[in-house]
Short mmCIF file of C-alpha atoms in Angstrom, two decimals:
data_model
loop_
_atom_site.label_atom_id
_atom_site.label_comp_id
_atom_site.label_asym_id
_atom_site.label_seq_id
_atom_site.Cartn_x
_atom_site.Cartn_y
_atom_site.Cartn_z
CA UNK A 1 0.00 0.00 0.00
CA UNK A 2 1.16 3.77 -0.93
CA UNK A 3 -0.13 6.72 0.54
CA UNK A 4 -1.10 8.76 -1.78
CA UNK A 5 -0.43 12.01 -0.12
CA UNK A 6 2.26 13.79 1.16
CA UNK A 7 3.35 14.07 4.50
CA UNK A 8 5.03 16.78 5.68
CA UNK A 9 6.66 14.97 8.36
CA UNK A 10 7.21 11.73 9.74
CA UNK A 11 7.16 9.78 13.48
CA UNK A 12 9.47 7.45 13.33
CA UNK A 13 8.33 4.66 15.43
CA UNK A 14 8.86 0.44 15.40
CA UNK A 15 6.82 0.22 12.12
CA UNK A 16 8.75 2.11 10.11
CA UNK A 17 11.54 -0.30 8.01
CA UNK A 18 13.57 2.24 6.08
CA UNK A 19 13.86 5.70 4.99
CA UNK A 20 14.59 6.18 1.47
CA UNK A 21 15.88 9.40 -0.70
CA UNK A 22 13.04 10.16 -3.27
CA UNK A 23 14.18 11.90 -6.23
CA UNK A 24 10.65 13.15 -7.06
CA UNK A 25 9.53 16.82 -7.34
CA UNK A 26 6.71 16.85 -4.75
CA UNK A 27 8.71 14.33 -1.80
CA UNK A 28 12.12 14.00 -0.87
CA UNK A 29 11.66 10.66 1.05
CA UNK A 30 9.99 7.36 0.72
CA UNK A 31 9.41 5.74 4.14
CA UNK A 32 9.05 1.87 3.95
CA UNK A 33 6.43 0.81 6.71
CA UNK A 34 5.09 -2.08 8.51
CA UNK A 35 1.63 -0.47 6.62
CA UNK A 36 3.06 0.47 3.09
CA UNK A 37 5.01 2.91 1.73
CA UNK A 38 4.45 6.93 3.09
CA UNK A 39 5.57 10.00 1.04
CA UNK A 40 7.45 12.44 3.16
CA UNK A 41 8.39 15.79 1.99
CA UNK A 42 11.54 16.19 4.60
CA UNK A 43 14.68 14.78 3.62
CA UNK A 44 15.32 11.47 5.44
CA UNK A 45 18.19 13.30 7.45
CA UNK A 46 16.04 15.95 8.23
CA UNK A 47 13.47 13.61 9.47
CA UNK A 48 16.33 11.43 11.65
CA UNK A 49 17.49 14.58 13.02
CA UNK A 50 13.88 15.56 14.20
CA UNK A 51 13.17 12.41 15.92
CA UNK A 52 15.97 12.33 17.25
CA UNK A 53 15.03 15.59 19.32
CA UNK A 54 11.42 14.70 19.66
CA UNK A 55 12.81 11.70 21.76
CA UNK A 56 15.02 13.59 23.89
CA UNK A 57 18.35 14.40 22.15
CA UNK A 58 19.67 16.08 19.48
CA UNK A 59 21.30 14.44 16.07
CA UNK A 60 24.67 16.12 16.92
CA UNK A 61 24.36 14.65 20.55
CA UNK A 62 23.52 10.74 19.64
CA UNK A 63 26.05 10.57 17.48
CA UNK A 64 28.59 12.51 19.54
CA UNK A 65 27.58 9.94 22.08
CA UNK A 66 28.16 6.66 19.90
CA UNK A 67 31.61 8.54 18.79
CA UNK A 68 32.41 8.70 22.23
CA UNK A 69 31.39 4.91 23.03
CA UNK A 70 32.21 3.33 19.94
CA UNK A 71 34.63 5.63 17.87
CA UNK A 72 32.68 4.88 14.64
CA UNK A 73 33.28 8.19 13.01
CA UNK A 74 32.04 7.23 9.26
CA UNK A 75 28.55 6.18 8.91
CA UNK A 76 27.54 6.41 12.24
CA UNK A 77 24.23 4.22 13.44
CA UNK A 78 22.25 6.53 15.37
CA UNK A 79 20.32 5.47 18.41
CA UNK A 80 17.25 7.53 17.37
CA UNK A 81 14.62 5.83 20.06
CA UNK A 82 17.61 3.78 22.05
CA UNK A 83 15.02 2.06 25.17
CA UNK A 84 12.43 0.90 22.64
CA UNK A 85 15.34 -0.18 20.58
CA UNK A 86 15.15 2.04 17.49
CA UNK A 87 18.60 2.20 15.77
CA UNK A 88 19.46 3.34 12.42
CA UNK A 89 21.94 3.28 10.30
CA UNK A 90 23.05 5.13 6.77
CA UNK A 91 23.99 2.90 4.26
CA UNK A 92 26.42 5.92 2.62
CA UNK A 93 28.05 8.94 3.85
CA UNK A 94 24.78 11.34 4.89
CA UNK A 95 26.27 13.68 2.37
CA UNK A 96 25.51 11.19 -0.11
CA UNK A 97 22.27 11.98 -2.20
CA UNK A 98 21.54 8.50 -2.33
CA UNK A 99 21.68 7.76 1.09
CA UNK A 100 19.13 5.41 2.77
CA UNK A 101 18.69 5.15 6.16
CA UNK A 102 17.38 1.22 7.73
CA UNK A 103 15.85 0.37 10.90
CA UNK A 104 17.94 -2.39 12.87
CA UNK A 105 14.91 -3.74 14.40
CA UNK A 106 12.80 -4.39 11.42
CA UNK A 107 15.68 -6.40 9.34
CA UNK A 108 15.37 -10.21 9.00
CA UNK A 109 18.04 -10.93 6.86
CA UNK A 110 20.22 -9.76 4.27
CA UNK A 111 21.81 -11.07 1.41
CA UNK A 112 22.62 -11.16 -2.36
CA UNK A 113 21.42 -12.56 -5.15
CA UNK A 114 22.68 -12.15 -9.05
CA UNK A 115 25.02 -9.25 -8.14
CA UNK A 116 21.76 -7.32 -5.89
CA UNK A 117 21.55 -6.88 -2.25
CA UNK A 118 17.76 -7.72 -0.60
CA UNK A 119 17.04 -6.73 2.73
CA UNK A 120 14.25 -8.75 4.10
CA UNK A 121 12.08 -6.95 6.21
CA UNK A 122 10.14 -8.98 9.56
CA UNK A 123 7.34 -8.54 7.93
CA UNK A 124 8.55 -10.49 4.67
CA UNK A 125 9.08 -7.10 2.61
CA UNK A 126 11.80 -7.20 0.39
CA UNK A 127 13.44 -4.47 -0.78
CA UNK A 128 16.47 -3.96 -3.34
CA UNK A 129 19.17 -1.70 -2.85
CA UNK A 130 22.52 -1.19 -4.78
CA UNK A 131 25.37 -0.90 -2.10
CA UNK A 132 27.71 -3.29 -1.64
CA UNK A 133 26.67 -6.57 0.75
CA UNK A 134 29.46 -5.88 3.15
CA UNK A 135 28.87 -2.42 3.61
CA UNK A 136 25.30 -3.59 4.66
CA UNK A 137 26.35 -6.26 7.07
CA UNK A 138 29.01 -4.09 8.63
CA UNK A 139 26.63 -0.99 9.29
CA UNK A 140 24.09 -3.53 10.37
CA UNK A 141 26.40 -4.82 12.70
CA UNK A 142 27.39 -2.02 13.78
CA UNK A 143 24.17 -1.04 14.84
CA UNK A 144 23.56 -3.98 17.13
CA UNK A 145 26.43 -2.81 19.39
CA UNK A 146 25.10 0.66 19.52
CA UNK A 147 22.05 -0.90 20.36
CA UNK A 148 23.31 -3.44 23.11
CA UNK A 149 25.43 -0.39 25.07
CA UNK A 150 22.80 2.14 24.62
CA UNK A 151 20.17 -0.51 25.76
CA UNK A 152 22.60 -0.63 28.92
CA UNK A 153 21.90 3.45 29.81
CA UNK A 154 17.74 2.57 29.83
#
């Protein structure tokens, strides 16, 4: 299911799967959802960096804080929702327009077939994304450690 309109911002909360960039002249992002897919017109940094405040820190500070922790200083998982255990992680640099942003929590598994990279959602979604398996795995990972010592502060 797609929703047909445009949001002009987003909750991130346990449904939601994956933030996507949107290269489309009315919506910047393409939020993958337990429910469907939701138009956004934010930016998916933009929208990471607002729910990040809305529960309880700023971008700069959950980051700083996994720097600080975990010295991963490129692609960074940030723990945007860290005692309900919602971590996410970029699959590029966030400078990169083609950035995508997953939810640790909602993958199943990932892996590659004919030269493509499928993350299975819990759900059974599939989606296809063109970044390198390892890169994947690593960040993913990666994101269960930030998740285990942040779970440790809750």
């Amino acid at each position: 299911m797609t929703d047909k309109q445009i949001r002009s911002n987003y909750k991130i909360t346990l449904d939601t799967f994956a933030l996507l960039p949107a290269f489309d002249i009315d919506y910047q992002t393409r939020a993958i959802t337990s429910k469907g897919v939701i138009n956004i017109a934010q930016p998916p940094l933009s929208i990471i960096k607002e729910n990040c405040l809305y529960y309880g820190s700023s971008y700069n500070g959950r980051r700083e804080a996994v720097l600080y922790h975990l010295n991963y200083q490129q692609r960074t998982p940030i723990p945007i929702y860290p005692s309900i255990g919602i971590i996410a992680f970029p699959t590029k640099s966030i400078k990169h327009t083609g950035c995508k942003w997953l939810f640790l929590h909602a993958i199943h598994d990932i892996r590659k077939v004919d030269q493509k990279v499928y993350i299975e959602f819990i759900n059974g979604q599939q989606l296809s994304i063109n970044d390198s398996i390892h890169t994947i795995r690593k960040q993913y990972d990666r994101a269960g450690i930030v998740n285990e010592v942040f779970k440790s502060f809750c």
